[in-house]
Amino acid sequence: MRELVPRPGSPYSYPYRVQYTQPYAAQECAERLHQVLRTSGSFTHLACVCIGTDRSTGDALGPLVGTLLEKHAPPSLHIFGTLDEPVHAVNLRSTLFRIHQELPHPFIIAVDACLGQLKSVGWIQLGLGPLKPGAGVNKNLPEVGQVHVTGIVNVAGFMEYFVLQNTRLGVVMKMAEVIADAVQLAVRQYHTLPR
C-alpha cells in the first residue's frame, strides 16, 4: 500500500488535529481530507472502513461513524463497519479481503478510536498512510487505509480495555458526528469539483 505524502507547496500539514468541540471542526477536517483525495492519484472506488465494536463504549466510535455515514453519505462511498455489522479484530482480515475482491483499486479511509494523553482526549486526528488498529491494546492486526481518521476517546497507559469500556458515550457520539460529517463533506466535494 503506497503511503501518501503531501505535495510540495501544499498549504496543509499532516497529521492534522482538531478538537471535536471546535465550531468548524467538521468543515476543516473535510477540507484536509478532500485535499488528500484530490492529490492521491487514480482510484476506482472509495471506501470507508470504520473499525470497532458496539460492545465497548470507547471502541464504538468507528461503528457509530459507519452508521451515520450509511444514513447520509453519497452512494459512491462504500461503508464497512456499522453498529449492525461492525468490523473488528475477528473479521478485519476477511473484510479487507472482501473489499479488494469487490472494489478493485480502492482508496480506503480508515476510522478508529484510540487512547492518548489526558490533554488530547476529544481531539480528532487525520493522518496520511494506514491505520494500525489494535496497536494500543497489543493486537497484531493488518494495517488499513491510505488515510486514517482517529478520535482520542480516553486516556492511555493503564488497563486499556477497562478504560475503553468506561468511556463517556456522549463524547464518543459527538466525535462520531464530526467525523461522519467531515467524511461525507469531503466525498461530496471530491465528486462535484473538477480534478
mmCIF file of C-alpha atoms in Angstrom:
data_model
loop_
_atom_site.group_PDB
_atom_site.id
_atom_site.type_symbol
_atom_site.label_atom_id
_atom_site.label_comp_id
_atom_site.label_asym_id
_atom_site.label_seq_id
_atom_site.Cartn_x
_atom_site.Cartn_y
_atom_site.Cartn_z
ATOM 1 C CA MET A 1 0.000 0.000 0.000
ATOM 2 C CA ARG A 2 1.525 3.306 -1.104
ATOM 3 C CA GLU A 3 1.899 5.859 1.662
ATOM 4 C CA LEU A 4 0.710 9.336 0.793
ATOM 5 C CA VAL A 5 2.907 12.380 1.203
ATOM 6 C CA PRO A 6 1.745 15.985 0.927
ATOM 7 C CA ARG A 7 2.566 17.663 -2.384
ATOM 8 C CA PRO A 8 5.256 20.349 -2.259
ATOM 9 C CA GLY A 9 3.666 23.749 -1.782
ATOM 10 C CA SER A 10 0.551 22.298 -0.144
ATOM 11 C CA PRO A 11 -0.839 24.695 2.485
ATOM 12 C CA TYR A 12 -1.719 21.721 4.712
ATOM 13 C CA SER A 13 0.436 19.696 7.060
ATOM 14 C CA TYR A 14 -0.330 16.264 8.452
ATOM 15 C CA PRO A 15 -1.240 14.840 10.826
ATOM 16 C CA TYR A 16 -3.992 17.395 11.216
ATOM 17 C CA ARG A 17 -5.601 17.682 14.657
ATOM 18 C CA VAL A 18 -8.775 19.421 15.775
ATOM 19 C CA GLN A 19 -10.920 19.319 18.914
ATOM 20 C CA TYR A 20 -14.400 17.952 18.282
ATOM 21 C CA THR A 21 -15.858 20.929 20.193
ATOM 22 C CA GLN A 22 -14.386 23.483 17.783
ATOM 23 C CA PRO A 23 -17.264 25.133 15.854
ATOM 24 C CA TYR A 24 -15.924 24.333 12.366
ATOM 25 C CA ALA A 25 -14.168 21.046 13.174
ATOM 26 C CA ALA A 26 -16.069 19.007 10.569
ATOM 27 C CA GLN A 27 -15.552 21.563 7.790
ATOM 28 C CA GLU A 28 -11.823 21.960 8.491
ATOM 29 C CA CYS A 29 -11.282 18.209 8.679
ATOM 30 C CA ALA A 30 -13.307 17.763 5.468
ATOM 31 C CA GLU A 31 -11.184 20.360 3.680
ATOM 32 C CA ARG A 32 -7.994 18.498 4.509
ATOM 33 C CA LEU A 33 -9.471 15.103 3.674
ATOM 34 C CA HIS A 34 -10.686 16.480 0.341
ATOM 35 C CA GLN A 35 -7.155 17.708 -0.369
ATOM 36 C CA VAL A 36 -5.831 14.195 0.269
ATOM 37 C CA LEU A 37 -8.448 12.668 -2.058
ATOM 38 C CA ARG A 38 -7.721 15.232 -4.757
ATOM 39 C CA THR A 39 -3.974 14.625 -4.724
ATOM 40 C CA SER A 40 -3.976 10.857 -4.203
ATOM 41 C CA GLY A 41 -3.782 9.784 -7.830
ATOM 42 C CA SER A 42 -6.213 7.475 -9.541
ATOM 43 C CA PHE A 43 -8.520 5.033 -7.824
ATOM 44 C CA THR A 44 -11.743 3.444 -8.984
ATOM 45 C CA HIS A 45 -13.630 3.075 -5.693
ATOM 46 C CA LEU A 46 -13.838 4.981 -2.437
ATOM 47 C CA ALA A 47 -14.400 3.058 0.804
ATOM 48 C CA CYS A 48 -14.587 3.945 4.484
ATOM 49 C CA VAL A 49 -13.652 1.190 6.943
ATOM 50 C CA CYS A 50 -14.944 2.061 10.422
ATOM 51 C CA ILE A 51 -13.249 -0.190 12.960
ATOM 52 C CA GLY A 52 -14.538 -1.036 16.428
ATOM 53 C CA THR A 53 -17.291 -2.745 18.349
ATOM 54 C CA ASP A 54 -20.574 -1.729 19.933
ATOM 55 C CA ARG A 55 -19.693 -3.859 22.993
ATOM 56 C CA SER A 56 -17.378 -1.162 24.347
ATOM 57 C CA THR A 57 -18.380 2.486 24.638
ATOM 58 C CA GLY A 58 -14.981 3.903 23.688
ATOM 59 C CA ASP A 59 -14.437 1.419 20.889
ATOM 60 C CA ALA A 60 -17.871 2.201 19.383
ATOM 61 C CA LEU A 61 -16.569 5.344 17.659
ATOM 62 C CA GLY A 62 -15.909 3.549 14.348
ATOM 63 C CA PRO A 63 -19.268 1.724 14.141
ATOM 64 C CA LEU A 64 -21.100 4.936 15.094
ATOM 65 C CA VAL A 65 -19.343 6.803 12.263
ATOM 66 C CA GLY A 66 -20.231 3.987 9.852
ATOM 67 C CA THR A 67 -23.885 4.025 10.900
ATOM 68 C CA LEU A 68 -24.110 7.816 10.491
ATOM 69 C CA LEU A 69 -22.420 7.612 7.082
ATOM 70 C CA GLU A 70 -24.802 4.860 5.976
ATOM 71 C CA LYS A 71 -27.706 7.285 6.512
ATOM 72 C CA HIS A 72 -26.229 10.392 4.887
ATOM 73 C CA ALA A 73 -23.188 9.651 2.711
ATOM 74 C CA PRO A 74 -23.308 9.672 -1.098
ATOM 75 C CA PRO A 75 -23.856 6.261 -2.707
ATOM 76 C CA SER A 76 -20.358 6.397 -4.226
ATOM 77 C CA LEU A 77 -18.874 5.819 -0.754
ATOM 78 C CA HIS A 78 -18.751 2.136 0.226
ATOM 79 C CA ILE A 79 -19.090 1.802 4.012
ATOM 80 C CA PHE A 80 -17.751 -1.112 6.051
ATOM 81 C CA GLY A 81 -18.291 -1.197 9.816
ATOM 82 C CA THR A 82 -21.577 -0.139 11.406
ATOM 83 C CA LEU A 83 -23.375 -0.836 14.667
ATOM 84 C CA ASP A 84 -25.301 -3.652 12.956
ATOM 85 C CA GLU A 85 -22.271 -5.082 11.141
ATOM 86 C CA PRO A 86 -19.096 -3.989 12.946
ATOM 87 C CA VAL A 87 -15.572 -4.500 11.629
ATOM 88 C CA HIS A 88 -13.315 -5.597 14.494
ATOM 89 C CA ALA A 89 -10.303 -7.774 15.318
ATOM 90 C CA VAL A 90 -12.114 -11.024 14.462
ATOM 91 C CA ASN A 91 -13.290 -10.065 10.955
ATOM 92 C CA LEU A 92 -10.886 -7.310 9.885
ATOM 93 C CA ARG A 93 -8.736 -9.524 7.634
ATOM 94 C CA SER A 94 -11.757 -11.066 5.889
ATOM 95 C CA THR A 95 -13.342 -7.621 5.447
ATOM 96 C CA LEU A 96 -10.192 -6.243 3.803
ATOM 97 C CA PHE A 97 -10.024 -9.311 1.554
ATOM 98 C CA ARG A 98 -13.683 -8.765 0.572
ATOM 99 C CA ILE A 99 -13.075 -5.076 -0.162
ATOM 100 C CA HIS A 100 -10.188 -5.856 -2.509
ATOM 101 C CA GLN A 101 -12.236 -8.584 -4.219
ATOM 102 C CA GLU A 102 -15.341 -6.409 -4.737
ATOM 103 C CA LEU A 103 -13.713 -2.989 -5.251
ATOM 104 C CA PRO A 104 -10.645 -3.050 -7.492
ATOM 105 C CA HIS A 105 -8.143 -0.232 -6.784
ATOM 106 C CA PRO A 106 -9.966 1.217 -3.757
ATOM 107 C CA PHE A 107 -8.976 4.303 -1.836
ATOM 108 C CA ILE A 108 -9.693 3.461 1.807
ATOM 109 C CA ILE A 109 -10.389 5.937 4.591
ATOM 110 C CA ALA A 110 -9.885 4.138 7.921
ATOM 111 C CA VAL A 111 -11.675 5.328 11.071
ATOM 112 C CA ASP A 112 -10.991 4.130 14.611
ATOM 113 C CA ALA A 113 -10.948 5.184 18.245
ATOM 114 C CA CYS A 114 -7.696 5.498 20.122
ATOM 115 C CA LEU A 115 -6.395 6.332 23.569
ATOM 116 C CA GLY A 116 -3.941 9.126 24.303
ATOM 117 C CA GLN A 117 -2.748 11.633 26.859
ATOM 118 C CA LEU A 118 -5.299 13.334 29.090
ATOM 119 C CA LYS A 119 -4.788 16.669 27.327
ATOM 120 C CA SER A 120 -5.514 15.014 23.946
ATOM 121 C CA VAL A 121 -8.883 13.482 24.823
ATOM 122 C CA GLY A 122 -11.528 14.897 22.493
ATOM 123 C CA TRP A 123 -9.126 15.535 19.630
ATOM 124 C CA ILE A 124 -9.688 14.140 16.144
ATOM 125 C CA GLN A 125 -6.633 13.397 14.042
ATOM 126 C CA LEU A 126 -6.369 12.975 10.261
ATOM 127 C CA GLY A 127 -3.181 11.246 9.199
ATOM 128 C CA LEU A 128 -1.623 10.120 5.950
ATOM 129 C CA GLY A 129 -0.916 6.431 5.476
ATOM 130 C CA PRO A 130 -2.507 3.368 7.007
ATOM 131 C CA LEU A 131 -4.089 2.968 10.415
ATOM 132 C CA LYS A 132 -2.581 0.356 12.733
ATOM 133 C CA PRO A 133 -5.673 -0.920 14.573
ATOM 134 C CA GLY A 134 -5.260 -2.633 17.914
ATOM 135 C CA ALA A 135 -1.739 -1.272 18.482
ATOM 136 C CA GLY A 136 -2.789 0.341 21.771
ATOM 137 C CA VAL A 137 -4.060 -2.966 23.164
ATOM 138 C CA ASN A 138 -1.198 -5.119 21.808
ATOM 139 C CA LYS A 139 -3.122 -6.763 18.946
ATOM 140 C CA ASN A 140 -1.359 -7.687 15.729
ATOM 141 C CA LEU A 141 -3.842 -6.664 13.028
ATOM 142 C CA PRO A 142 -3.383 -5.663 9.381
ATOM 143 C CA GLU A 143 -2.867 -2.021 8.518
ATOM 144 C CA VAL A 144 -5.867 -0.300 6.937
ATOM 145 C CA GLY A 145 -6.251 2.573 4.502
ATOM 146 C CA GLN A 146 -4.338 5.185 2.566
ATOM 147 C CA VAL A 147 -5.516 7.826 5.043
ATOM 148 C CA HIS A 148 -6.907 7.477 8.557
ATOM 149 C CA VAL A 149 -9.065 9.399 10.994
ATOM 150 C CA THR A 150 -8.792 8.653 14.697
ATOM 151 C CA GLY A 151 -10.680 10.029 17.657
ATOM 152 C CA ILE A 152 -8.895 10.135 21.014
ATOM 153 C CA VAL A 153 -11.697 8.963 23.297
ATOM 154 C CA ASN A 154 -9.901 8.423 26.608
ATOM 155 C CA VAL A 155 -6.576 8.172 28.450
ATOM 156 C CA ALA A 156 -3.965 5.516 27.616
ATOM 157 C CA GLY A 157 -1.447 3.869 29.867
ATOM 158 C CA PHE A 158 -3.251 1.528 32.250
ATOM 159 C CA MET A 159 -5.945 -1.145 31.824
ATOM 160 C CA GLU A 160 -6.855 -0.029 28.284
ATOM 161 C CA TYR A 161 -9.790 -2.453 27.895
ATOM 162 C CA PHE A 162 -11.345 -1.174 31.120
ATOM 163 C CA VAL A 163 -10.755 2.444 30.084
ATOM 164 C CA LEU A 164 -12.433 1.866 26.682
ATOM 165 C CA GLN A 165 -15.451 0.268 28.363
ATOM 166 C CA ASN A 166 -15.818 3.190 30.754
ATOM 167 C CA THR A 167 -15.638 5.996 28.226
ATOM 168 C CA ARG A 168 -18.461 8.539 28.119
ATOM 169 C CA LEU A 169 -20.868 7.732 25.285
ATOM 170 C CA GLY A 170 -21.839 11.406 24.869
ATOM 171 C CA VAL A 171 -18.266 12.384 23.938
ATOM 172 C CA VAL A 172 -17.893 9.400 21.587
ATOM 173 C CA MET A 173 -21.207 10.204 19.864
ATOM 174 C CA LYS A 174 -20.314 13.860 19.322
ATOM 175 C CA MET A 175 -16.908 12.916 17.932
ATOM 176 C CA ALA A 176 -18.575 10.379 15.625
ATOM 177 C CA GLU A 177 -20.920 13.072 14.291
ATOM 178 C CA VAL A 178 -17.990 15.394 13.498
ATOM 179 C CA ILE A 179 -16.014 12.634 11.759
ATOM 180 C CA ALA A 180 -19.032 11.413 9.757
ATOM 181 C CA ASP A 181 -19.845 14.974 8.680
ATOM 182 C CA ALA A 182 -16.219 15.539 7.640
ATOM 183 C CA VAL A 183 -16.044 12.339 5.580
ATOM 184 C CA GLN A 184 -19.306 12.929 3.755
ATOM 185 C CA LEU A 185 -18.478 16.594 3.061
ATOM 186 C CA ALA A 186 -15.073 15.641 1.658
ATOM 187 C CA VAL A 187 -16.522 12.880 -0.538
ATOM 188 C CA ARG A 188 -19.301 15.118 -1.889
ATOM 189 C CA GLN A 189 -16.772 17.862 -2.638
ATOM 190 C CA TYR A 190 -14.467 15.369 -4.335
ATOM 191 C CA HIS A 191 -17.240 14.200 -6.653
ATOM 192 C CA THR A 192 -18.541 17.681 -7.523
ATOM 193 C CA LEU A 193 -15.345 19.625 -8.196
ATOM 194 C CA PRO A 194 -13.209 19.164 -11.328
ATOM 195 C CA ARG A 195 -9.998 17.233 -10.726
#
